Every structure is written in structure tokens, then in C-alpha cells.
Amino acid sequence: MEAGEARPRAHLAALVLARGGSKGIPLKNIKLLAGVPLVGWVLRAALDAGVFHSVWVSTDHDEIEKVAKQFGAQVHRRSPEVSQDSSTSLEAIREFLNHHQEVDIVGNIQATSPCLHPSDLIKVADLIQKEGFDSVFSVVRRHQFRWSEVKKGENKMTEPQNLNPAKRYRRQDWPGELYENGSFYFAKRHLIEKGYLQGGKMAYYEMRAEHSVDIDIDIDWPIAEQRVLSFGYFGKEPLKEVKLLVCSIDGCLTNGRIYVTEDQKEMVSYDYRDIVGINLLKKRGIEVRLISERDCSKTLPAMQLECVAEVNATDKLQVLEDWRKYIGLSWKEVAYLGQFLFFLFSFFFGSKISCSVHMQTS
């Protein structure tokens, strides 16, 4: 390198290990969590962070590879030797590095941490690239008292580890302790090649408690789904062109089930996750209106959507046209979520209009 020439920036790669043979939850890494494949949550955060030279998924499974590519990641097909139940993350990462000599730093991101945000990854990249740390890993602060298990015969004895029982701390008087939350482990190549993910000049990165979600067993799933709906990263802001979403209630918000009461009245059921998705769009400034061929006016208040709705609509396209003109929008500013009308749009307007919208939870 010539004198005065800028030193090339180290290649920082995000790497998500996503083996297909999960025992606790089969194909856990692509199971839908709040409508998004589990691995998709962290891939979206990694790609939107904009700090990685490359984003990879290391997998041994065809379906996981397909999902990874759909989200924009590159795929490393890991060997059977590092795809066993007994294989360690370090073994899989070292194999990846052996095949990718261009990589200088690996950000190993856990697929089971769906509340990861790009802002966290940006700050960690600065720690390891600009401040010279060799390894950085994520932690969460907890205020939990720990006790040792002391076995003496059949008696269950115990001793305190981090407290004096005679003088228990109040939460506000105790800084707590740092625990690894498993969201990510960044390390430079030379450390990994020596067999370490943590070492050298080492730093921790403290994540917010509400973002520290780790899915290990099936019972964690419903809890994680509620957490991700409240605290997850839903991607960049929607395209500014879309200002109105018209959602067909028939077949979109309904889940295809009809219930009959004792007095022979029919009732349909709705998926609450769709309601959450619509409310998220409204918070981002997109107007949402509903349309239905049926008379469901009595059931709309129970959905608590507070959207303009047109029921008994025999000509949905005409209703949509009237709304578009009334609000003063062009077709490219309108999105429609439905079934049959989509084909009408495609026939009449082709690629000139936007007929899709990212419904994050449906």
C-alpha cells in the first residue's frame, strides 16, 4: 500500500446460522412469527442497518435457503459435518470463514432474536470497526437474585450468590447484572480462527429489555409474538406513493370459518393479527378503508378499526374509483388487498398501479 493511501475497510459480514434440524420446534427458523418467517425478522434488521458488506444465512435446508434469498440474503450451504445436533456455532462459523476469505469480521446474529433493530447493529459495527474492539456481544441488564443449589443428602439447601438476605437491595438502589441475551456475537477473524467468539479487546453492548427476546422452546412462541408486535422492527417506512389501502373484508380479514348460532344466525371470525397490521399502517399515515359484498355493518364495531367502510358493495371497483377521486389520488397512490379485484386491476391498468402492500402481521 502506497504512503498516504487509505487503508481498505475491513469486510464485515452478517451471518445467521439456520440449521434445518431443530428438535424443539421443527423448522423453527422459517416458522411464521406474527406473519413473518422467524429468520426474516433478523435479516430485515441486518439488511436495513446498512453496515454490512454482505449478509449471509448458513443452512443445510432447501426451504430455509429459499426464504433467506426472498429476504435478500446470500446463502452458504453448510456441510453435514457442521449440521449435526452436536455441532457448535463456532464450528459452523469457522467453516463459513474457510469458504469466504474476503470476510474480516463476522457478526453472528441469532435467528431466534426477532426484536433486533438496525440501530443496535449500527452501534455495534462502530464499536468493532472504529473503536478497535476485537469482539462485541449483546447483553441485557437484569435485577434478579441468584441462589446456589447445595446438595446435602436429601435436604435442599441453598446459599445466596449475589445478595445479603439480611439487607436485600431495592431495585432502584441496585444496578443489576449483565446477562448474555444471545442476540449477536461479533468477532474478528483472527479470534474465530483461534477458537473464540469472545476475547481480545472485548466489549458488551446492552440491549433494551423489551428487545431481548429469545425463542428456544415452543412455549416461548406466543409470548414472543406479542413482544414482536409491540417492540419489533417492521422495516423501513412504506413507499410514500401509497396513501390509501382498501382492504376487502371478504376472504382477507375473515379466516374462512362460519359459525352458526342456536337461532340459525351465521357468524364469521376474524384474525386479530390483521387488525394489528391495519392499525400499524394507520400509525404510519396510510388511510385504510374497508369494503365488503356482505352486510357486515353490525360486526364492524367489534373489530375496533375505526375505518371508513362500504358494505353491500356489488361493484367494488366502482367504490374504489369513487374513493380515489374523492380523496384526490392517482392510481399509483392506491393499494388494494383482495382477490378478484386484483385481476381486474391487472387487466385494466397493468403495471401502472400499485396493487400490493406490506401487511406485516397478516
mmCIF file of C-alpha atoms in Angstrom:
data_model
loop_
_atom_site.group_PDB
_atom_site.id
_atom_site.type_symbol
_atom_site.label_atom_id
_atom_site.label_comp_id
_atom_site.label_asym_id
_atom_site.label_seq_id
_atom_site.Cartn_x
_atom_site.Cartn_y
_atom_site.Cartn_z
ATOM 1 C CA MET A 1 0.000 0.000 0.000
ATOM 2 C CA GLU A 2 1.394 3.381 -1.053
ATOM 3 C CA ALA A 3 2.090 6.100 1.517
ATOM 4 C CA GLY A 4 -0.985 8.201 2.139
ATOM 5 C CA GLU A 5 -3.265 5.637 0.513
ATOM 6 C CA ALA A 6 -6.436 4.903 2.521
ATOM 7 C CA ARG A 7 -6.470 1.544 4.226
ATOM 8 C CA PRO A 8 -9.269 -0.650 2.798
ATOM 9 C CA ARG A 9 -12.202 -1.024 5.136
ATOM 10 C CA ALA A 10 -12.479 -4.432 6.791
ATOM 11 C CA HIS A 11 -15.180 -6.659 5.307
ATOM 12 C CA LEU A 12 -17.950 -7.021 7.901
ATOM 13 C CA ALA A 13 -20.344 -9.889 7.190
ATOM 14 C CA ALA A 14 -23.602 -10.663 8.975
ATOM 15 C CA LEU A 15 -24.048 -14.396 9.409
ATOM 16 C CA VAL A 16 -27.251 -16.100 10.563
ATOM 17 C CA LEU A 17 -26.942 -19.788 11.391
ATOM 18 C CA ALA A 18 -30.196 -21.528 10.462
ATOM 19 C CA ARG A 19 -29.976 -25.293 10.587
ATOM 20 C CA GLY A 20 -32.994 -27.256 9.380
ATOM 21 C CA GLY A 21 -32.936 -29.927 12.058
ATOM 22 C CA SER A 22 -34.305 -28.093 15.089
ATOM 23 C CA LYS A 23 -35.556 -30.629 17.631
ATOM 24 C CA GLY A 24 -37.585 -28.318 19.888
ATOM 25 C CA ILE A 25 -39.604 -26.652 17.097
ATOM 26 C CA PRO A 26 -39.393 -28.331 13.645
ATOM 27 C CA LEU A 27 -38.110 -25.875 11.001
ATOM 28 C CA LYS A 28 -38.253 -23.183 13.661
ATOM 29 C CA ASN A 29 -36.177 -20.745 11.621
ATOM 30 C CA ILE A 30 -38.872 -20.306 8.955
ATOM 31 C CA LYS A 31 -41.964 -20.781 11.088
ATOM 32 C CA LEU A 32 -44.191 -17.707 10.865
ATOM 33 C CA LEU A 33 -43.950 -15.328 13.805
ATOM 34 C CA ALA A 34 -46.538 -12.532 13.559
ATOM 35 C CA GLY A 35 -46.842 -13.333 9.860
ATOM 36 C CA VAL A 36 -43.096 -13.229 9.093
ATOM 37 C CA PRO A 37 -40.679 -16.199 8.956
ATOM 38 C CA LEU A 38 -38.597 -16.140 12.140
ATOM 39 C CA VAL A 39 -35.318 -15.677 10.280
ATOM 40 C CA GLY A 40 -36.885 -12.831 8.300
ATOM 41 C CA TRP A 41 -37.050 -10.540 11.341
ATOM 42 C CA VAL A 42 -33.270 -10.507 11.864
ATOM 43 C CA LEU A 43 -32.460 -10.490 8.147
ATOM 44 C CA ARG A 44 -34.579 -7.388 7.683
ATOM 45 C CA ALA A 45 -32.778 -5.661 10.565
ATOM 46 C CA ALA A 46 -29.345 -6.661 9.237
ATOM 47 C CA LEU A 47 -30.037 -5.520 5.677
ATOM 48 C CA ASP A 48 -31.642 -2.241 6.708
ATOM 49 C CA ALA A 49 -28.749 -1.433 9.070
ATOM 50 C CA GLY A 50 -26.592 -0.731 6.022
ATOM 51 C CA VAL A 51 -23.316 -1.508 7.823
ATOM 52 C CA PHE A 52 -22.617 -4.988 6.444
ATOM 53 C CA HIS A 53 -20.692 -5.655 3.261
ATOM 54 C CA SER A 54 -22.623 -8.901 2.937
ATOM 55 C CA VAL A 55 -25.480 -10.666 4.738
ATOM 56 C CA TRP A 56 -25.467 -14.457 4.818
ATOM 57 C CA VAL A 57 -27.550 -17.380 6.023
ATOM 58 C CA SER A 58 -25.692 -20.608 6.711
ATOM 59 C CA THR A 59 -28.089 -23.526 6.276
ATOM 60 C CA ASP A 60 -28.413 -27.138 5.242
ATOM 61 C CA HIS A 61 -32.085 -26.936 4.243
ATOM 62 C CA ASP A 62 -33.658 -26.051 0.875
ATOM 63 C CA GLU A 63 -36.718 -24.254 2.284
ATOM 64 C CA ILE A 64 -34.604 -22.112 4.594
ATOM 65 C CA GLU A 65 -32.370 -21.229 1.643
ATOM 66 C CA LYS A 66 -35.438 -20.180 -0.344
ATOM 67 C CA VAL A 67 -36.742 -17.913 2.430
ATOM 68 C CA ALA A 68 -33.293 -16.397 3.006
ATOM 69 C CA LYS A 69 -32.988 -15.418 -0.663
ATOM 70 C CA GLN A 70 -36.504 -13.983 -0.659
ATOM 71 C CA PHE A 71 -35.392 -11.591 2.078
ATOM 72 C CA GLY A 72 -32.286 -10.605 0.122
ATOM 73 C CA ALA A 73 -29.603 -12.620 1.931
ATOM 74 C CA GLN A 74 -26.867 -14.722 0.360
ATOM 75 C CA VAL A 75 -26.730 -18.397 1.283
ATOM 76 C CA HIS A 76 -23.825 -20.570 2.396
ATOM 77 C CA ARG A 77 -24.699 -24.268 2.190
ATOM 78 C CA ARG A 78 -23.125 -25.729 5.285
ATOM 79 C CA SER A 79 -21.718 -29.225 5.249
ATOM 80 C CA PRO A 80 -23.275 -32.214 7.048
ATOM 81 C CA GLU A 81 -20.270 -32.226 9.391
ATOM 82 C CA VAL A 82 -21.354 -28.929 10.980
ATOM 83 C CA SER A 83 -25.103 -29.580 10.728
ATOM 84 C CA GLN A 84 -25.392 -32.180 13.458
ATOM 85 C CA ASP A 85 -27.270 -31.810 16.752
ATOM 86 C CA SER A 86 -23.887 -31.753 18.464
ATOM 87 C CA SER A 87 -22.375 -29.134 16.132
ATOM 88 C CA THR A 88 -21.447 -25.817 17.705
ATOM 89 C CA SER A 89 -21.974 -22.321 16.347
ATOM 90 C CA LEU A 90 -18.223 -21.792 16.354
ATOM 91 C CA GLU A 91 -17.702 -24.802 14.073
ATOM 92 C CA ALA A 92 -20.271 -23.510 11.580
ATOM 93 C CA ILE A 93 -18.768 -20.009 11.609
ATOM 94 C CA ARG A 94 -15.242 -21.314 11.072
ATOM 95 C CA GLU A 95 -16.453 -23.382 8.119
ATOM 96 C CA PHE A 96 -18.075 -20.261 6.662
ATOM 97 C CA LEU A 97 -14.813 -18.307 7.011
ATOM 98 C CA ASN A 98 -12.862 -21.099 5.317
ATOM 99 C CA HIS A 99 -15.053 -20.600 2.234
ATOM 100 C CA HIS A 100 -15.058 -16.793 2.358
ATOM 101 C CA GLN A 101 -11.553 -15.462 2.689
ATOM 102 C CA GLU A 102 -12.739 -11.914 1.952
ATOM 103 C CA VAL A 103 -14.519 -11.680 5.328
ATOM 104 C CA ASP A 104 -12.545 -9.988 8.135
ATOM 105 C CA ILE A 105 -15.258 -9.638 10.804
ATOM 106 C CA VAL A 106 -18.301 -11.825 11.438
ATOM 107 C CA GLY A 107 -21.458 -10.553 13.053
ATOM 108 C CA ASN A 108 -23.113 -13.786 14.137
ATOM 109 C CA ILE A 109 -26.802 -12.874 14.537
ATOM 110 C CA GLN A 110 -29.168 -15.347 16.161
ATOM 111 C CA ALA A 111 -32.320 -16.120 14.160
ATOM 112 C CA THR A 112 -34.184 -16.617 17.433
ATOM 113 C CA SER A 113 -33.949 -12.912 18.406
ATOM 114 C CA PRO A 114 -36.801 -11.340 16.410
ATOM 115 C CA CYS A 115 -36.823 -7.975 18.244
ATOM 116 C CA LEU A 116 -33.399 -6.954 16.964
ATOM 117 C CA HIS A 117 -33.287 -3.427 15.493
ATOM 118 C CA PRO A 118 -30.902 -1.939 12.894
ATOM 119 C CA SER A 119 -29.907 0.804 15.344
ATOM 120 C CA ASP A 120 -28.328 -1.828 17.614
ATOM 121 C CA LEU A 121 -26.291 -3.307 14.777
ATOM 122 C CA ILE A 122 -25.116 0.111 13.606
ATOM 123 C CA LYS A 123 -23.729 0.947 17.056
ATOM 124 C CA VAL A 124 -22.005 -2.422 17.388
ATOM 125 C CA ALA A 125 -20.402 -2.042 13.963
ATOM 126 C CA ASP A 126 -18.916 1.257 15.141
ATOM 127 C CA LEU A 127 -17.516 -0.398 18.265
ATOM 128 C CA ILE A 128 -15.682 -3.073 16.341
ATOM 129 C CA GLN A 129 -14.700 -1.063 13.230
ATOM 130 C CA LYS A 130 -13.990 2.421 14.590
ATOM 131 C CA GLU A 131 -13.131 1.858 18.251
ATOM 132 C CA GLY A 132 -10.915 -1.160 17.710
ATOM 133 C CA PHE A 133 -12.640 -3.870 19.741
ATOM 134 C CA ASP A 134 -11.895 -7.453 18.742
ATOM 135 C CA SER A 135 -15.250 -8.817 19.902
ATOM 136 C CA VAL A 136 -18.612 -7.391 20.968
ATOM 137 C CA PHE A 137 -21.615 -9.327 22.234
ATOM 138 C CA SER A 138 -25.139 -8.436 23.334
ATOM 139 C CA VAL A 139 -26.350 -8.423 26.923
ATOM 140 C CA VAL A 140 -29.426 -7.397 28.874
ATOM 141 C CA ARG A 141 -29.492 -5.971 32.387
ATOM 142 C CA ARG A 142 -31.492 -7.988 34.905
ATOM 143 C CA HIS A 143 -32.369 -7.416 38.529
ATOM 144 C CA GLN A 144 -32.585 -11.000 39.728
ATOM 145 C CA PHE A 145 -31.310 -12.522 42.950
ATOM 146 C CA ARG A 146 -29.359 -15.750 42.415
ATOM 147 C CA TRP A 147 -29.042 -18.678 44.820
ATOM 148 C CA SER A 148 -26.730 -21.711 44.754
ATOM 149 C CA GLU A 149 -28.003 -25.248 44.915
ATOM 150 C CA VAL A 150 -26.245 -27.009 47.784
ATOM 151 C CA LYS A 151 -26.964 -30.715 47.976
ATOM 152 C CA LYS A 152 -26.596 -32.280 51.373
ATOM 153 C CA GLY A 153 -28.284 -35.653 51.366
ATOM 154 C CA GLU A 154 -31.991 -35.370 50.679
ATOM 155 C CA ASN A 155 -32.236 -31.822 52.012
ATOM 156 C CA LYS A 156 -32.465 -28.986 49.525
ATOM 157 C CA MET A 157 -30.008 -26.474 50.922
ATOM 158 C CA THR A 158 -29.114 -23.167 49.348
ATOM 159 C CA GLU A 159 -26.772 -20.211 49.685
ATOM 160 C CA PRO A 160 -27.074 -16.656 48.300
ATOM 161 C CA GLN A 161 -24.835 -15.700 45.398
ATOM 162 C CA ASN A 162 -25.370 -12.014 44.747
ATOM 163 C CA LEU A 163 -27.230 -10.703 47.769
ATOM 164 C CA ASN A 164 -27.217 -10.432 51.524
ATOM 165 C CA PRO A 165 -30.599 -11.771 52.712
ATOM 166 C CA ALA A 166 -30.370 -9.540 55.777
ATOM 167 C CA LYS A 167 -30.148 -6.486 53.554
ATOM 168 C CA ARG A 168 -31.949 -7.042 50.286
ATOM 169 C CA TYR A 169 -31.488 -4.343 47.670
ATOM 170 C CA ARG A 170 -34.338 -2.264 46.401
ATOM 171 C CA ARG A 171 -34.425 -2.324 42.604
ATOM 172 C CA GLN A 172 -33.663 1.396 42.351
ATOM 173 C CA ASP A 173 -30.618 1.010 44.628
ATOM 174 C CA TRP A 174 -29.047 -1.852 42.677
ATOM 175 C CA PRO A 175 -27.620 -1.557 39.135
ATOM 176 C CA GLY A 176 -28.379 -5.222 38.459
ATOM 177 C CA GLU A 177 -26.231 -7.652 36.484
ATOM 178 C CA LEU A 178 -25.435 -8.195 32.837
ATOM 179 C CA TYR A 179 -26.602 -11.396 31.159
ATOM 180 C CA GLU A 180 -25.898 -12.552 27.607
ATOM 181 C CA ASN A 181 -29.178 -12.418 25.712
ATOM 182 C CA GLY A 182 -27.896 -14.334 22.691
ATOM 183 C CA SER A 183 -28.919 -11.779 20.053
ATOM 184 C CA PHE A 184 -25.494 -11.432 18.434
ATOM 185 C CA TYR A 185 -21.761 -12.086 18.742
ATOM 186 C CA PHE A 186 -19.357 -10.012 16.646
ATOM 187 C CA ALA A 187 -15.743 -11.133 16.379
ATOM 188 C CA LYS A 188 -12.723 -10.601 14.148
ATOM 189 C CA ARG A 189 -11.397 -13.424 12.005
ATOM 190 C CA HIS A 190 -8.182 -13.958 13.968
ATOM 191 C CA LEU A 191 -10.154 -14.669 17.145
ATOM 192 C CA ILE A 192 -12.544 -17.108 15.475
ATOM 193 C CA GLU A 193 -9.687 -18.969 13.833
ATOM 194 C CA LYS A 194 -8.166 -19.419 17.305
ATOM 195 C CA GLY A 195 -11.459 -20.892 18.552
ATOM 196 C CA TYR A 196 -13.021 -17.863 20.270
ATOM 197 C CA LEU A 197 -16.155 -15.802 19.733
ATOM 198 C CA GLN A 198 -15.326 -13.624 22.736
ATOM 199 C CA GLY A 199 -11.842 -12.438 23.546
ATOM 200 C CA GLY A 200 -9.110 -9.914 22.865
ATOM 201 C CA LYS A 201 -10.191 -6.334 23.432
ATOM 202 C CA MET A 202 -13.749 -7.171 24.386
ATOM 203 C CA ALA A 203 -16.884 -5.075 24.875
ATOM 204 C CA TYR A 204 -20.533 -5.718 25.636
ATOM 205 C CA TYR A 205 -23.497 -3.995 24.046
ATOM 206 C CA GLU A 206 -26.509 -3.555 26.320
ATOM 207 C CA MET A 207 -29.841 -4.044 24.579
ATOM 208 C CA ARG A 208 -33.153 -2.815 25.882
ATOM 209 C CA ALA A 209 -35.023 -5.400 27.934
ATOM 210 C CA GLU A 210 -38.081 -5.287 25.673
ATOM 211 C CA HIS A 211 -35.879 -6.109 22.665
ATOM 212 C CA SER A 212 -34.222 -9.068 24.396
ATOM 213 C CA VAL A 213 -36.455 -11.842 23.085
ATOM 214 C CA ASP A 214 -35.057 -15.329 22.618
ATOM 215 C CA ILE A 215 -37.147 -18.237 21.303
ATOM 216 C CA ASP A 216 -35.920 -21.605 22.489
ATOM 217 C CA ILE A 217 -38.937 -23.843 23.054
ATOM 218 C CA ASP A 218 -42.477 -23.891 21.697
ATOM 219 C CA ILE A 219 -43.968 -22.281 24.796
ATOM 220 C CA ASP A 220 -41.917 -19.142 24.030
ATOM 221 C CA TRP A 221 -43.711 -18.620 20.712
ATOM 222 C CA PRO A 222 -46.964 -16.870 21.751
ATOM 223 C CA ILE A 223 -45.077 -14.671 24.213
ATOM 224 C CA ALA A 224 -42.525 -13.719 21.544
ATOM 225 C CA GLU A 225 -45.300 -12.961 19.072
ATOM 226 C CA GLN A 226 -46.867 -10.432 21.416
ATOM 227 C CA ARG A 227 -43.478 -8.884 22.160
ATOM 228 C CA VAL A 228 -42.546 -8.548 18.498
ATOM 229 C CA LEU A 229 -45.881 -6.926 17.677
ATOM 230 C CA SER A 230 -45.167 -4.316 20.334
ATOM 231 C CA PHE A 231 -41.396 -3.863 20.067
ATOM 232 C CA GLY A 232 -40.235 -5.480 16.815
ATOM 233 C CA TYR A 233 -38.680 -3.775 13.809
ATOM 234 C CA PHE A 234 -41.165 -3.676 10.948
ATOM 235 C CA GLY A 235 -38.875 -2.378 8.248
ATOM 236 C CA LYS A 236 -38.375 0.951 6.612
ATOM 237 C CA GLU A 237 -41.236 3.382 6.144
ATOM 238 C CA PRO A 238 -43.729 2.342 3.427
ATOM 239 C CA LEU A 239 -43.347 3.821 -0.021
ATOM 240 C CA LYS A 240 -44.553 7.388 0.015
ATOM 241 C CA GLU A 241 -46.627 6.731 -3.127
ATOM 242 C CA VAL A 242 -49.138 4.590 -1.220
ATOM 243 C CA LYS A 243 -51.597 6.842 0.599
ATOM 244 C CA LEU A 244 -54.730 4.685 0.622
ATOM 245 C CA LEU A 245 -55.156 0.983 1.325
ATOM 246 C CA VAL A 246 -58.522 -0.539 0.521
ATOM 247 C CA CYS A 247 -58.934 -3.917 2.169
ATOM 248 C CA SER A 248 -61.612 -6.401 1.214
ATOM 249 C CA ILE A 249 -63.168 -7.886 4.335
ATOM 250 C CA ASP A 250 -64.323 -10.959 2.411
ATOM 251 C CA GLY A 251 -61.559 -13.550 2.392
ATOM 252 C CA CYS A 252 -58.889 -11.161 3.705
ATOM 253 C CA LEU A 253 -59.887 -10.181 7.213
ATOM 254 C CA THR A 254 -62.126 -13.226 7.594
ATOM 255 C CA ASN A 255 -60.415 -16.578 8.031
ATOM 256 C CA GLY A 256 -62.883 -18.704 6.060
ATOM 257 C CA ARG A 257 -64.838 -20.019 9.031
ATOM 258 C CA ILE A 258 -68.583 -19.589 9.509
ATOM 259 C CA TYR A 259 -70.272 -20.298 12.837
ATOM 260 C CA VAL A 260 -73.995 -20.899 13.241
ATOM 261 C CA THR A 261 -75.737 -19.850 16.473
ATOM 262 C CA GLU A 262 -78.651 -21.665 18.091
ATOM 263 C CA ASP A 263 -81.111 -19.310 16.401
ATOM 264 C CA GLN A 264 -79.580 -20.182 12.985
ATOM 265 C CA LYS A 265 -77.682 -16.918 12.553
ATOM 266 C CA GLU A 266 -74.324 -17.061 10.785
ATOM 267 C CA MET A 267 -71.190 -15.553 12.295
ATOM 268 C CA VAL A 268 -67.737 -15.191 10.770
ATOM 269 C CA SER A 269 -64.433 -14.921 12.619
ATOM 270 C CA TYR A 270 -61.534 -12.520 12.103
ATOM 271 C CA ASP A 271 -57.800 -12.862 12.726
ATOM 272 C CA TYR A 272 -56.674 -10.344 15.320
ATOM 273 C CA ARG A 273 -53.233 -10.104 13.721
ATOM 274 C CA ASP A 274 -54.823 -8.479 10.659
ATOM 275 C CA ILE A 275 -56.359 -5.872 12.942
ATOM 276 C CA VAL A 276 -52.922 -5.152 14.412
ATOM 277 C CA GLY A 277 -51.431 -4.847 10.917
ATOM 278 C CA ILE A 278 -54.052 -2.324 9.806
ATOM 279 C CA ASN A 279 -53.549 -0.234 12.932
ATOM 280 C CA LEU A 280 -49.781 -0.198 12.283
ATOM 281 C CA LEU A 281 -50.369 1.134 8.777
ATOM 282 C CA LYS A 282 -52.682 3.840 10.114
ATOM 283 C CA LYS A 283 -49.998 4.913 12.585
ATOM 284 C CA ARG A 284 -47.644 5.387 9.628
ATOM 285 C CA GLY A 285 -50.054 7.793 7.977
ATOM 286 C CA ILE A 286 -51.730 5.467 5.459
ATOM 287 C CA GLU A 287 -55.511 5.739 5.265
ATOM 288 C CA VAL A 288 -57.235 2.350 5.407
ATOM 289 C CA ARG A 289 -60.776 1.732 4.151
ATOM 290 C CA LEU A 290 -62.781 -1.497 4.168
ATOM 291 C CA ILE A 291 -65.117 -2.973 1.593
ATOM 292 C CA SER A 292 -67.412 -5.999 1.592
ATOM 293 C CA GLU A 293 -70.058 -7.606 -0.588
ATOM 294 C CA ARG A 294 -71.946 -8.622 2.566
ATOM 295 C CA ASP A 295 -73.844 -6.579 5.090
ATOM 296 C CA CYS A 296 -71.377 -6.754 7.975
ATOM 297 C CA SER A 297 -72.105 -3.320 9.392
ATOM 298 C CA LYS A 298 -73.159 -4.781 12.740
ATOM 299 C CA THR A 299 -69.892 -6.635 13.202
ATOM 300 C CA LEU A 300 -67.538 -3.806 12.192
ATOM 301 C CA PRO A 301 -67.665 -2.001 15.592
ATOM 302 C CA ALA A 302 -66.438 -5.165 17.312
ATOM 303 C CA MET A 303 -63.289 -5.088 15.162
ATOM 304 C CA GLN A 304 -62.392 -1.663 16.629
ATOM 305 C CA LEU A 305 -60.745 -0.459 13.428
ATOM 306 C CA GLU A 306 -62.444 2.941 13.090
ATOM 307 C CA CYS A 307 -62.127 2.842 9.302
ATOM 308 C CA VAL A 308 -64.470 4.097 6.623
ATOM 309 C CA ALA A 309 -66.314 1.031 5.320
ATOM 310 C CA GLU A 310 -68.632 0.249 2.423
ATOM 311 C CA VAL A 311 -70.846 -2.836 2.817
ATOM 312 C CA ASN A 312 -73.262 -4.468 0.371
ATOM 313 C CA ALA A 313 -70.852 -3.371 -2.352
ATOM 314 C CA THR A 314 -71.854 -5.116 -5.578
ATOM 315 C CA ASP A 315 -69.303 -3.174 -7.643
ATOM 316 C CA LYS A 316 -66.089 -2.928 -5.630
ATOM 317 C CA LEU A 317 -64.115 -1.362 -8.450
ATOM 318 C CA GLN A 318 -66.631 1.482 -8.725
ATOM 319 C CA VAL A 319 -66.482 2.077 -4.961
ATOM 320 C CA LEU A 320 -62.711 2.209 -5.124
ATOM 321 C CA GLU A 321 -62.847 4.611 -8.080
ATOM 322 C CA ASP A 322 -65.230 6.895 -6.182
ATOM 323 C CA TRP A 323 -62.968 6.917 -3.112
ATOM 324 C CA ARG A 324 -59.883 7.609 -5.223
ATOM 325 C CA LYS A 325 -61.499 10.614 -6.911
ATOM 326 C CA TYR A 326 -62.997 11.935 -3.673
ATOM 327 C CA ILE A 327 -59.627 11.898 -1.881
ATOM 328 C CA GLY A 328 -57.852 13.176 -4.984
ATOM 329 C CA LEU A 329 -55.348 10.363 -5.549
ATOM 330 C CA SER A 330 -53.780 8.806 -8.615
ATOM 331 C CA TRP A 331 -53.912 5.036 -9.077
ATOM 332 C CA LYS A 332 -50.258 4.640 -8.093
ATOM 333 C CA GLU A 333 -51.132 6.078 -4.663
ATOM 334 C CA VAL A 334 -53.763 3.385 -4.034
ATOM 335 C CA ALA A 335 -53.145 -0.162 -2.803
ATOM 336 C CA TYR A 336 -55.764 -2.878 -2.724
ATOM 337 C CA LEU A 337 -55.744 -6.043 -0.641
ATOM 338 C CA GLY A 338 -58.211 -8.506 -2.065
ATOM 339 C CA GLN A 339 -58.631 -11.320 -4.516
ATOM 340 C CA PHE A 340 -60.848 -10.881 -7.560
ATOM 341 C CA LEU A 341 -60.362 -7.134 -7.934
ATOM 342 C CA PHE A 342 -56.631 -7.691 -8.283
ATOM 343 C CA PHE A 343 -57.206 -9.396 -11.624
ATOM 344 C CA LEU A 344 -59.429 -6.527 -12.766
ATOM 345 C CA PHE A 345 -56.667 -4.077 -11.850
ATOM 346 C CA SER A 346 -54.099 -6.110 -13.723
ATOM 347 C CA PHE A 347 -56.309 -6.332 -16.802
ATOM 348 C CA PHE A 348 -57.282 -2.667 -16.960
ATOM 349 C CA PHE A 349 -54.193 -0.898 -15.602
ATOM 350 C CA GLY A 350 -51.297 -3.356 -15.945
ATOM 351 C CA SER A 351 -48.117 -2.326 -14.108
ATOM 352 C CA LYS A 352 -49.117 1.336 -13.806
ATOM 353 C CA ILE A 353 -50.749 0.935 -10.414
ATOM 354 C CA SER A 354 -49.639 -0.473 -7.097
ATOM 355 C CA CYS A 355 -51.756 -3.492 -6.177
ATOM 356 C CA SER A 356 -49.819 -4.700 -3.183
ATOM 357 C CA VAL A 357 -48.967 -3.566 0.312
ATOM 358 C CA HIS A 358 -46.707 -4.982 3.022
ATOM 359 C CA MET A 359 -49.082 -6.280 5.689
ATOM 360 C CA GLN A 360 -46.556 -7.001 8.392
ATOM 361 C CA THR A 361 -48.745 -9.256 10.518
ATOM 362 C CA SER A 362 -51.093 -10.962 8.064
#
